[in-house]
XYZ file of C-alpha atoms in Angstrom:
585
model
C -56.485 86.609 62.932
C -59.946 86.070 65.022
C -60.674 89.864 64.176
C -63.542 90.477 61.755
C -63.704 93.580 59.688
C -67.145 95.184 60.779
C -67.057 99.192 59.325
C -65.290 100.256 56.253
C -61.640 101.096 56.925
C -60.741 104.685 57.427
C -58.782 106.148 54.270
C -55.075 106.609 55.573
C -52.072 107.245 53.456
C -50.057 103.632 54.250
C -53.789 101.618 52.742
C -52.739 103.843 49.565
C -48.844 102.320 49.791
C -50.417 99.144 50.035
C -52.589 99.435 47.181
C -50.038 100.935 45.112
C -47.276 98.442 45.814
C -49.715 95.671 45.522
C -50.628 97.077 41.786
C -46.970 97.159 40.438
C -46.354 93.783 42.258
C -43.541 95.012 44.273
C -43.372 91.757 46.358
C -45.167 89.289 44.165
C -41.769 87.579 43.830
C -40.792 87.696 47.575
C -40.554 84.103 48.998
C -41.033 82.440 52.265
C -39.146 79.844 53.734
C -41.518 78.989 56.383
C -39.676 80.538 59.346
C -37.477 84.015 59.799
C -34.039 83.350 57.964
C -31.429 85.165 56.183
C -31.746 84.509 52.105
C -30.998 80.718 51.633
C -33.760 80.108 53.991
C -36.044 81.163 51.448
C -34.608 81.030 48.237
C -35.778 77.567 47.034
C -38.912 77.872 48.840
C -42.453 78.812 47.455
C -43.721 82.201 46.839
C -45.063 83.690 50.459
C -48.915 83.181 50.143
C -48.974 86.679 52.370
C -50.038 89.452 50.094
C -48.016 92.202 52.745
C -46.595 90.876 55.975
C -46.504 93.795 58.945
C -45.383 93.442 62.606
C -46.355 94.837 65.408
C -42.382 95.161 67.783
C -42.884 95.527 71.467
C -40.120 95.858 73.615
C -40.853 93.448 76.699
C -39.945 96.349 78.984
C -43.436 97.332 80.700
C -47.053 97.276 79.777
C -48.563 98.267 76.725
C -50.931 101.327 76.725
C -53.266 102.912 75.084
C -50.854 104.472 71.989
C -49.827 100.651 71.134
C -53.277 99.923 70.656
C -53.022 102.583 67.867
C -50.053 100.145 66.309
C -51.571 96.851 66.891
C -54.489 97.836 65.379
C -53.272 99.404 62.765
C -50.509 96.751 61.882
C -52.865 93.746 62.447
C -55.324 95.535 60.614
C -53.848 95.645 57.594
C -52.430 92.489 57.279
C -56.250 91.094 57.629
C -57.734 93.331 55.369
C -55.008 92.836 53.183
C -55.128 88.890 53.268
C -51.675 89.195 54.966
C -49.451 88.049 57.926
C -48.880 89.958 61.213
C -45.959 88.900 63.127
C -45.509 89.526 67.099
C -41.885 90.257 67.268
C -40.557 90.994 71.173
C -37.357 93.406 70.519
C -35.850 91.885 73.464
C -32.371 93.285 72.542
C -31.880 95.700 76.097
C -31.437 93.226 78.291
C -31.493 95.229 81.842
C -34.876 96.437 81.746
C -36.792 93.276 80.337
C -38.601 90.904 81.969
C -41.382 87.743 81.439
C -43.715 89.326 83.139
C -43.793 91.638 80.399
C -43.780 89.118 77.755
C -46.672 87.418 79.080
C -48.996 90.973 80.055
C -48.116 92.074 75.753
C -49.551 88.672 74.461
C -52.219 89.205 76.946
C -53.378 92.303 75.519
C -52.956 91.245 71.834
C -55.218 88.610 72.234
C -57.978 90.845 74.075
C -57.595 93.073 71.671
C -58.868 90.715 69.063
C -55.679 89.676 67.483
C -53.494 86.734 67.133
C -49.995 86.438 65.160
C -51.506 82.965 62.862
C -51.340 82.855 59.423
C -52.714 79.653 57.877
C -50.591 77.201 59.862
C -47.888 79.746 60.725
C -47.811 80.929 64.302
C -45.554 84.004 63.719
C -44.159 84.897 67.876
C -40.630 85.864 67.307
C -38.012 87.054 69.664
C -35.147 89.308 68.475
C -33.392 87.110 70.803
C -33.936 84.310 68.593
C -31.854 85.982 65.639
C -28.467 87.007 67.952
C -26.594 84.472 65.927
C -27.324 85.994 62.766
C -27.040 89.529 64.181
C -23.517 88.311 65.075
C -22.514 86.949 61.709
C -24.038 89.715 59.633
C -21.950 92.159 61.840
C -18.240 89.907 61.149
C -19.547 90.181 57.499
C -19.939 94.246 57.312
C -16.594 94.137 59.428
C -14.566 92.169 56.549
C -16.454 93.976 53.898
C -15.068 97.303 55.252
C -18.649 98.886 56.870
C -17.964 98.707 60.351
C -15.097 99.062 62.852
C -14.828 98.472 67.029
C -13.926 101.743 68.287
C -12.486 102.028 71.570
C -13.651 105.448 72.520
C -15.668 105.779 75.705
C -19.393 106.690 75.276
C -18.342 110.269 75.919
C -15.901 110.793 73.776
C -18.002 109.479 71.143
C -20.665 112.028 71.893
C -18.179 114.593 71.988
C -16.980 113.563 68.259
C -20.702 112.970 66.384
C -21.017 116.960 66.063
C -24.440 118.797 66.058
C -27.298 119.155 63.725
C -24.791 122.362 62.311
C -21.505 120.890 62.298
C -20.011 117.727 60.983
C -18.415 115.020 63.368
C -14.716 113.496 63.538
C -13.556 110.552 62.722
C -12.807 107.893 65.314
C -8.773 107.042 65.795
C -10.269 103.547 65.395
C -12.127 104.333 62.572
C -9.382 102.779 60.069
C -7.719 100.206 61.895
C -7.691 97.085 59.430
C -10.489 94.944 59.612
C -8.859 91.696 61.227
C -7.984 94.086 63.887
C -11.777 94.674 64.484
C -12.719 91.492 64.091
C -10.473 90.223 66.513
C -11.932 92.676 69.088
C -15.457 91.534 68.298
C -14.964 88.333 69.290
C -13.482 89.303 72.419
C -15.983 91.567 72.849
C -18.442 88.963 72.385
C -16.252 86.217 74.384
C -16.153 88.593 77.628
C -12.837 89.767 77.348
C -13.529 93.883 77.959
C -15.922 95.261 80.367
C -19.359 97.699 79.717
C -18.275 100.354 77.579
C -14.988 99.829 76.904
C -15.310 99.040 72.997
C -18.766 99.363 70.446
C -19.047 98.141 66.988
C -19.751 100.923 64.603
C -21.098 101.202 61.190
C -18.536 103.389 58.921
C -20.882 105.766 57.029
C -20.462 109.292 56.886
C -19.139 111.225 60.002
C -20.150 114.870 57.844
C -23.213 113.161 56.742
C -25.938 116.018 57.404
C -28.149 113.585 58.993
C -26.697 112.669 62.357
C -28.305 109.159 62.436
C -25.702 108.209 59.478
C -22.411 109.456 61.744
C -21.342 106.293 62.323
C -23.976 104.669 64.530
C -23.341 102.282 67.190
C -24.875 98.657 66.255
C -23.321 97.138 69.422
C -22.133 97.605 72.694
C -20.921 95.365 75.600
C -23.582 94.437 78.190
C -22.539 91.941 80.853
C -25.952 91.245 81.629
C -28.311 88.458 82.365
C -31.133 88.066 79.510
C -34.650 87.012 80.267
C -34.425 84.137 77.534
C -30.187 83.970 76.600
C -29.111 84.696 79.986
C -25.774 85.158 79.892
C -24.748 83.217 76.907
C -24.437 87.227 75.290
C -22.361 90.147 76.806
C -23.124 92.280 73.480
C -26.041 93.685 72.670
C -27.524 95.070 69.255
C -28.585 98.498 69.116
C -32.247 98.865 68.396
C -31.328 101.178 65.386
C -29.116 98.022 64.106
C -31.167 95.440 64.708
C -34.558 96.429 63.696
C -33.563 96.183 59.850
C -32.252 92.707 60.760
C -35.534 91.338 62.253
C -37.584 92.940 59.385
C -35.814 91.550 56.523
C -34.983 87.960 58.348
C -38.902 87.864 58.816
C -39.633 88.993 54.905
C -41.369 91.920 56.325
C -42.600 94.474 53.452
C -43.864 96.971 55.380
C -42.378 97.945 58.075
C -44.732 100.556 60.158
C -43.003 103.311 62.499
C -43.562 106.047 65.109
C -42.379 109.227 63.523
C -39.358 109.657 66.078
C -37.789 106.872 63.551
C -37.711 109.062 60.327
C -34.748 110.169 60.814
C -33.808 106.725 61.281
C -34.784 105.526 57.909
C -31.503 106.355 56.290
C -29.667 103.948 58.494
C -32.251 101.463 58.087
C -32.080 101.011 54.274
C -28.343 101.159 54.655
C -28.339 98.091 56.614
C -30.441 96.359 54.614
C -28.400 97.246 51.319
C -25.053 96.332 52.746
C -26.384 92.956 53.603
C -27.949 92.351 50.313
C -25.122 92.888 48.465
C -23.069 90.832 50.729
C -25.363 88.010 49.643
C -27.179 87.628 53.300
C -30.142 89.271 51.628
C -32.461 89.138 48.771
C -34.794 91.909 47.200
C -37.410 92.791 47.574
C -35.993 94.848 51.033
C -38.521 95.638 53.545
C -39.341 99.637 53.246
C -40.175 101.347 56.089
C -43.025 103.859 56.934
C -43.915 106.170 59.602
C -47.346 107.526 60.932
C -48.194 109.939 63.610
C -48.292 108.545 67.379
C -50.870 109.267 69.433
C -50.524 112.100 72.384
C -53.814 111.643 74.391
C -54.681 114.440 76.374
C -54.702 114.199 80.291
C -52.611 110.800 79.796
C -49.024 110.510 79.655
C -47.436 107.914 77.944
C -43.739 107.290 78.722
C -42.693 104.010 79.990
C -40.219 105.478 82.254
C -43.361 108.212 83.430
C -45.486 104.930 83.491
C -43.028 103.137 85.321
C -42.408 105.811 88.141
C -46.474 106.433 88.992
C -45.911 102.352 90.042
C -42.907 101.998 91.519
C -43.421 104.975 93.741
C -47.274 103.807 94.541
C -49.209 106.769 93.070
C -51.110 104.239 91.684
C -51.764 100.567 92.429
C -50.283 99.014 89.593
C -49.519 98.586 86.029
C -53.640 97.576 85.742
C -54.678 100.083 87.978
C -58.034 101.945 86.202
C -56.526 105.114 86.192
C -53.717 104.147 84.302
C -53.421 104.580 80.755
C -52.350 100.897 80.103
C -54.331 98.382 78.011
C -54.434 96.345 81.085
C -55.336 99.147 83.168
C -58.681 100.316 81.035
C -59.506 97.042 80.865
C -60.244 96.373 84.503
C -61.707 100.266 84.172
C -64.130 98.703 81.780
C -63.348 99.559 78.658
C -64.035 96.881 75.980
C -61.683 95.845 72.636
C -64.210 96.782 70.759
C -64.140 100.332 71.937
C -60.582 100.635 71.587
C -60.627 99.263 68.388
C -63.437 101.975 67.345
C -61.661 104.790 68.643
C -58.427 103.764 66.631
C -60.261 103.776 63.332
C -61.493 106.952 64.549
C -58.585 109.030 65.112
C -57.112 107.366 61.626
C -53.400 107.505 60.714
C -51.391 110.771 59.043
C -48.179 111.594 59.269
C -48.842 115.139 61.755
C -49.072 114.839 65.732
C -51.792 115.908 67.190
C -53.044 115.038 70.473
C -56.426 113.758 70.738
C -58.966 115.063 73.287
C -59.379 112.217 75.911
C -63.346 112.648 75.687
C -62.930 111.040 72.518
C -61.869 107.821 73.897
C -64.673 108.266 76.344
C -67.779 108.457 74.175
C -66.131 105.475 71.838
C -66.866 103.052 74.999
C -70.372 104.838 75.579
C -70.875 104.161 71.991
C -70.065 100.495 72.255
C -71.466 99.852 75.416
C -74.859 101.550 74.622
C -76.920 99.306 72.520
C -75.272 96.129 74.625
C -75.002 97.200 78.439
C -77.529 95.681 80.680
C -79.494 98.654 82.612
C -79.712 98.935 86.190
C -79.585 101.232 89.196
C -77.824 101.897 92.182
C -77.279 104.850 94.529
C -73.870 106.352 95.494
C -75.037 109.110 98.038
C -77.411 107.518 99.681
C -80.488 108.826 102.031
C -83.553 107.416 103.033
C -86.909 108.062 101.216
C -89.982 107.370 103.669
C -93.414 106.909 102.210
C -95.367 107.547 104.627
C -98.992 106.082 103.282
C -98.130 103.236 102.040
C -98.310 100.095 104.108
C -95.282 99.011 106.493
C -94.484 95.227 105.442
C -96.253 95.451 102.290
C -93.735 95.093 98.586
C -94.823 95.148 95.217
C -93.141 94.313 92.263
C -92.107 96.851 89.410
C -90.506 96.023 86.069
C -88.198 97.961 83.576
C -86.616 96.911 80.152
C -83.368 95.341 80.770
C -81.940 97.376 77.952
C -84.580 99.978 76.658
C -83.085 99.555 72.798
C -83.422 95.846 72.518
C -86.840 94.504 73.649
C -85.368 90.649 73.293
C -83.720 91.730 76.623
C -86.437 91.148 78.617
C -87.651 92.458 81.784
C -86.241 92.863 85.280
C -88.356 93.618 88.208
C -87.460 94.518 91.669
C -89.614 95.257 94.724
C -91.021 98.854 95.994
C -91.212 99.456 99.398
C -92.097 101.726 102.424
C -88.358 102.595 102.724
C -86.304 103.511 99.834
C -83.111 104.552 98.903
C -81.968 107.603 96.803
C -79.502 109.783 96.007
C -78.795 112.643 97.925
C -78.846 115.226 94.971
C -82.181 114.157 94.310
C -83.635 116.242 97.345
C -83.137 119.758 97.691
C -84.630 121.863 101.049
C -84.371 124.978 98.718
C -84.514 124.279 95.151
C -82.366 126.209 92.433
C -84.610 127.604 89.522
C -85.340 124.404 87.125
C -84.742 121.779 89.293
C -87.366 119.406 88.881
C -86.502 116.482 91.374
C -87.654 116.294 94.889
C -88.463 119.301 97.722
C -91.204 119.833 100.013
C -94.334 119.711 98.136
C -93.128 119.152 94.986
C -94.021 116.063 92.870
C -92.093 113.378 91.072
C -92.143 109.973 89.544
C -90.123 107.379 91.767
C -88.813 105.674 88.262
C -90.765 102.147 87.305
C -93.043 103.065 90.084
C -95.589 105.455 91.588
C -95.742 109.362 91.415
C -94.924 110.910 94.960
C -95.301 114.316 96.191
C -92.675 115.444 98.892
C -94.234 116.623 102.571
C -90.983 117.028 105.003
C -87.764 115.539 105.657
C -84.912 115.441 108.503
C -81.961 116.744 109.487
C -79.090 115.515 111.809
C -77.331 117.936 114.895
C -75.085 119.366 111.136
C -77.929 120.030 109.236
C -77.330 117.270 107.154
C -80.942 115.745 105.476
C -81.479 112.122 106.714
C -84.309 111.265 105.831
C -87.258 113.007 103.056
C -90.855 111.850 103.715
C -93.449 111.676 100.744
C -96.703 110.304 99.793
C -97.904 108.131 96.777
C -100.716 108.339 94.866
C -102.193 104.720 94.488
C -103.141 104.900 91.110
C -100.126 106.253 89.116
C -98.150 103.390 88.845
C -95.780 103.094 85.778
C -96.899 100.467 83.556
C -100.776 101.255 84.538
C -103.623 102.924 83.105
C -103.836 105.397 86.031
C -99.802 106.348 84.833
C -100.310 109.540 83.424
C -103.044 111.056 85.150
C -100.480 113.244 86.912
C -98.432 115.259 84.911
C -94.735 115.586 86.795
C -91.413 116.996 85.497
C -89.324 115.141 87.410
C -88.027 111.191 87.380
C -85.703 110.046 90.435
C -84.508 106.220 90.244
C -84.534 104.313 93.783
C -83.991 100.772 95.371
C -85.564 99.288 98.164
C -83.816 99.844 101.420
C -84.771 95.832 102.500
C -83.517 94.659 99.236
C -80.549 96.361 97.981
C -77.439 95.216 97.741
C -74.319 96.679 99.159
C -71.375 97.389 97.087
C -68.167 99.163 97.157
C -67.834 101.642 93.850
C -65.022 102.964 92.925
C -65.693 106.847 91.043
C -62.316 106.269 88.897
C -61.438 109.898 86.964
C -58.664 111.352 84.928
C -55.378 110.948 86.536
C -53.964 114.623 85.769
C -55.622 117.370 86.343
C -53.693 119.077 82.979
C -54.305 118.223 79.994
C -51.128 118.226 78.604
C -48.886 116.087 81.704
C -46.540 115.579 79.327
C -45.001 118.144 77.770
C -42.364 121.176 78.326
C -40.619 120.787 81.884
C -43.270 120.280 83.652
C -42.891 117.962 86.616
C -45.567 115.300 85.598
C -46.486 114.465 89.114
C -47.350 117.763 90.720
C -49.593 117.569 87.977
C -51.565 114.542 89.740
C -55.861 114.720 89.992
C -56.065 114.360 93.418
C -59.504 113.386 93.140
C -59.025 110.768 90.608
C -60.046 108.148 92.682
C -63.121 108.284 95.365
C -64.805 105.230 97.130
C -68.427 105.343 98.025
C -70.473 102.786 99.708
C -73.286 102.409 97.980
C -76.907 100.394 97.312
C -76.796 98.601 93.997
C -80.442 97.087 92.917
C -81.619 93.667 93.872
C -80.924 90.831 91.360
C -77.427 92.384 89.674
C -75.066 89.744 89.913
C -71.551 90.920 90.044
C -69.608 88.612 88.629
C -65.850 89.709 87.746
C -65.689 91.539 84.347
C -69.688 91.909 84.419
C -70.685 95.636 83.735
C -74.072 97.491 83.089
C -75.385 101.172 82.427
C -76.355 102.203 85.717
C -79.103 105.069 85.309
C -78.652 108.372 84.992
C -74.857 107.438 86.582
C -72.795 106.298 83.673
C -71.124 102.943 82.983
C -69.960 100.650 85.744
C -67.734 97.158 85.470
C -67.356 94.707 88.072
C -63.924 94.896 89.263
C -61.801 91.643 87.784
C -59.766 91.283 90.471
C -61.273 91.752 93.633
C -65.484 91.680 93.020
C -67.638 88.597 93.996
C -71.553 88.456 94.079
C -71.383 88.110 97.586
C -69.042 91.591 98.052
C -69.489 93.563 94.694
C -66.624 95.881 93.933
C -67.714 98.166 90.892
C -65.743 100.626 89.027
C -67.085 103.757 87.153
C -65.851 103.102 83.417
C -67.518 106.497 82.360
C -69.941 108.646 82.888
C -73.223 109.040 80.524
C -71.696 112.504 78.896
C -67.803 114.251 79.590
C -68.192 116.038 82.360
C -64.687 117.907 81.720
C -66.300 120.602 79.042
C-alpha cells in the first residue's frame, strides 16, 4: 500500500476487534497458499505473513462515490496499520448490469485514493468470477450433504411462501425431493436446459426461522446472460448473499467489513461458511463478519440506480460530472485524496446512521488545500475600473506572496494599469451600512497596489454600472514606505484589463436543493438545485497557467481547479471546488 499513515487513527470499535483478536491469536494459525483457494490450497503452505487480511468488494456496476471512499479507506486502512493485506475483490456475480468500463473507473479511483491491493509480492485483484467453479462444486457438495435443494417454484410463489417478519414461511413441494433429484437439475440448470426463472438452488435452513434471511435463501438462479469476463460459458448465477461467504473464506479473509443493511445477513453468512467446513472444503479459522454505519451525506444521494438515472436521462453530464457525488466526479470538482481521506477519519466508524452535514466534506478540502494552494485572483462579474490620474500607457509591476503561509513560495507579480478589472459587488452607487468597498468618494486599497478614492462611475440605457472612475494616491503603494499613510477599511483585488486572461469558470454548487434527496417518497429529481451549475466569463490574473488538474485559492472567491478534461493554457476552463466558508448556514 503507497498510503502513509500521517495523524493518529480515530478510535472505532472494529480497531478494538482487531486488537482483541490479534491478542488471543485468533488467526495466528491461519495459512496462505499464495492465491484464493478452498482448504488444500493452503493447508501445506506457510503461515500467512498478513497479521488481518480485509477487502474492499465493489460490484462493477457503476462508479464509486463518495460513501465507498468511507469503505476503502477504512478497509485499506486497517490492513496498513495493521501490517496486513487488502484485497480488491470485483463481485461480478449479476451479470446484466456489469460492465469494463466499470472495472477500469473502480481501480481508477483506488489508486487516486492512495491505495493499491500489493502485499509483499502479492498483487491481490480478484474477480468473483474467477471462483464460479468452486461456487459450483461447493453448491453439488451442500446438495449431497442434504443443505440445499432446486426448487421449481416461480419467483412469486416463493415470495408468497417466505412469510413476514410475524409469521413463519412454508415449505417448498421441492423442498424434500432426494438429493440426486436436485443434483440432476443443477446440472441442467447449469448446462442450459431451463430458461430464467424456472428453477433456483436453495439452501434448506429454517422456513419458521424468526430471521427471514435463514428461510431458505436462494444461492442461485438461472441467468442466460452474457458476462463481462465468462461470457456465456455460465447461465447460473450466485446470489450475492451466497457467494460473499465463498469469496471471503477462499481469499482467507478474517475480517470481513459490512454496511449495516447486511446484519441481518450474518446468520446466513456463518452458515455457509460452517457447512463448508465441515464438509472438508474449509478450514478454521472462518472469516467473521462485521458491520459499521454507512454514510448518508446530506444534499447527496447515493443510490446507484438514483446515480444512474441523473446520467442516463442527462441531468447531469456524466458519471464525472462535478456535481455528482462520485469519486470521479469530485475529483474533476477539485477535491484532492487527501481531503477525502481526512474527512473519512473524521466522521470515524460506529455502528448508528447518521447523516453527515455536507459542509463537513467542504471545509476538509479547504483544510487540505489551505497551507498548499497557490494564491491568485480573478474576477467573475466583471466591470471596468478607470484611474483616471494615472498615466495612459504607463504599467508597473506589483508583487504578492504566492501562498501567504509558506514564504519558500515565492513571489508573483503582475502589472497595474490605467484600466482594471473588478468585480461588480465591489462598487456600490448607494452603499448598505458597513460596506467598506468602493462608492463615490469613498477610499480603498486596490490589493498589492495603490490606495484609490472613488469620484464617479457609468451607467448603460438599464442602469447597469459600466464603468467606476477613481484616483490614486502616488505614494501609497503596498510594499512602500508611503503604504500606510492612509488609513482605509476596505481591500478590493483587481487585474489589469491589458493583461488578464480570459477563462471560462464554472460556479459548480450542491445538486439538491434538500438536504435530505433521499429519503421518504420523495421524488429525488423535483428535488434538483436548479442553480447548481452557472458559467461566467471571467478575467483570471496574468501568469496562471492552467494546466489540466492545476488548482489555486483564488482571493476572497474560494478554491478553483482547472478542469481535467476540457482546460488548456491557451482556453482555461476552471471549476469552483469550494468556496472560502459554507455559504448554506
Amino acid at each position: 500500500m503507497t498510503t502513509e499513515s500521517t495523524t493518529a487513527p480515530v478510535s472505532n470499535f472494529l480497531r478494538s476487534i482487531i486488537d482483541q483478536d490479534l491478542k488471543a491469536q485468533r488467526h495466528a494459525s491461519k495459512r496462505w497458499g499464495g492465491k484464493p483457494g478452498p482448504a488444500q490450497v493452503h493447508a501445506t503452505a506457510d503461515v500467512d505473513p498478513a497479521r488481518i487480511r480485509t477487502r474492499f468488494p465493489p460490484e462493477p456496476n457503476g462508479y464509486l462515490h463518495i460513501g465507498h471512499a468511507k469503505s476503502i479507506c477504512l478497509n485499506f486502512g486497517l490492513a496498513r496499520d495493521y501490517l496486513g493485506a487488502c484485497h480488491l475483490r470485483f463481485d461480478d456475480t449479476n451479470p446484466e448490469k456489469e460492465e469494463q468500463e466499470y472495472v477500469d473507473a473502480i481501480i481508477d479511483m483506488v489508486h487516486w485514493l492512495g491505495f493499491d491491493w500489493k502485499f509483499q509480492n502479492e498483487t491481490n485483484l480478484y474477480f468473483a468470477s474467477d471462483y464460479f467453479e468452486d461456487m459450483y462444486a461447493f453448491a453439488e457438495a451442500l446438495i449431497q450433504g442434504g443443505f440445499a435443494y432446486v426448487d421449481e417454484q416461480s419467483p412469486e410463489q416463493m415470495r408468497e411462501t417466505r412469510g413476514t417478519l410475524t409469521s413463519p414461511g412454508t415449505n417448498s413441494p421441492w423442498r424434500d425431493r432426494p438429493a440426486d433429484e436436485s443434483l440432476t437439475l443443477l446440472r441442467e440448470m447449469r448446462d442450459g436446459k431451463h430458461p430464467d426463472g424456472s428453477m433456483a438452488l436453495r439452501a434448506k435452513i429454517d422456513m419458521a426461522s424468526p430471521n427471514i434471511n435463514l428461510r431458505d435463501p436462494v444461492m442461485y438462479r438461472i441467468r442466460h446472460a452474457e458476462h463481462h469476463r465468462t461470457g456465456d460459458k455460465w447461465c447460473i448465477y450466485p446470489m450475492y448473499s451466497w457467494a460473499h461467504p465463498v469469496e471471503d473464506a477462499l481469499e482467507q479473509i478474517t475480517h470481513s467489513i459490512c454496511t449495516l443493511e447486511f446484519e441481518d445477513q450474518r446468520p446466513f453468512y456463518n452458515w455457509t461458511l460452517e457447512r463448508l467446513r465441515d464438509l472438508g472444503f474449509l478450514a478454521d479459522p472462518l472469516p467473521q463478519q462485521y458491520e459499521f454505519a454507512r454514510l448518508y451525506l446530506s444534499y447527496v444521494v447515493t443510490s446507484k440506480r438514483k446515480l444512474r438515472q441523473l446520467v442516463v436521462e442527462n441531468h447531469v453530464n456524466g458519471w464525472d460530472d462535478p456535481r455528482m457525488p462520485t469519486l470521479a466526479g469530485l475529483r474533476r470538482r477539485g477535491y484532492t485524496p487527501e481531503s477525502i481521506r481526512l474527512f473519512c477519519e473524521r466522521i470515524g466508524v460506529s455502528k448508528a446512521d447518521s447523516r453527515i452535514d455536507y459542509s463537513i466534506l467542504e471545509q476538509a478540502l479547504r483544510d487540505d488545500l489551505d497551507p498548499k494552494a497557490p494564491r491568485s485572483v480573478a474576477v467573475l462579474d466583471p466591470i471596468k475600473l478607470i484611474i483616471t490620474n494615472y498615466p495612459e500607457g504607463q504599467s508597473e509591476e506589483c508583487t504578492a506572496p504566492a501562498h501567504p503561509k509558506d514564504p519558500d513560495a515565492g513571489q508573483r507579480t503582475f502589472p497595474l494599469t490605467r484600466e482594471l478589472w473588478i468585480e461588480r459587488d465591489d462598487f456600490r452607487i448607494e452603499p448598505e451600512k458597513k460596506y467598506f468597498r468602493l462608492y463615490p468618494g469613498n477610499t480603498v486599497r486596490l490589493k498589492y497596489g495603490y490606495v484609490v478614492t472613488c469620484t464617479g462611475y457609468k451607467q448603460d440605457d438599464q442602469g447597469n454600472v459600466t464603468e467606476v472612475y477613481v484616483e490614486y494616491l502616488p505614494d501609497t503603494k503596498s510594499g512602500t514606505p508611503g503604504a500606510d499613510s492612509v488609513k482605509v477599511k476596505g481591500n478590493i483585488t483587481w487585474i489589469s484589463v491589458e493583461h488578464a486572461i480570459p477563462a471560462t469558470v464554472r460556479l459548480y454548487d450542491r445538486l439538491f436543493s434538500d438536504p435530505h434527496p433521499d429519503t421518504g417518497d420523495k421524488d429525488f429529481l423535483a428535488l434538483l438545485n436548479p442553480n447548481s451549475l452557472t458559467t461566467v466569463e471571467a478575467w483570471v490574473e496574468p501568469g496562471l497557467v492552467a494546466e489540466p488538474g492545476a488548482n489555486w485559492q483564488f482571493e476572497r472567491l474560494g478554491y478553483f481547479i482547472a478542469d481535467r478534461e476540457e482546460s488548456t493554457p491557451e482556453k482555461p476552463v476552471l471549476n469552483r471546488t469550494a468556496t472560502l466558508r459554507d455559504t448554506w448556514v
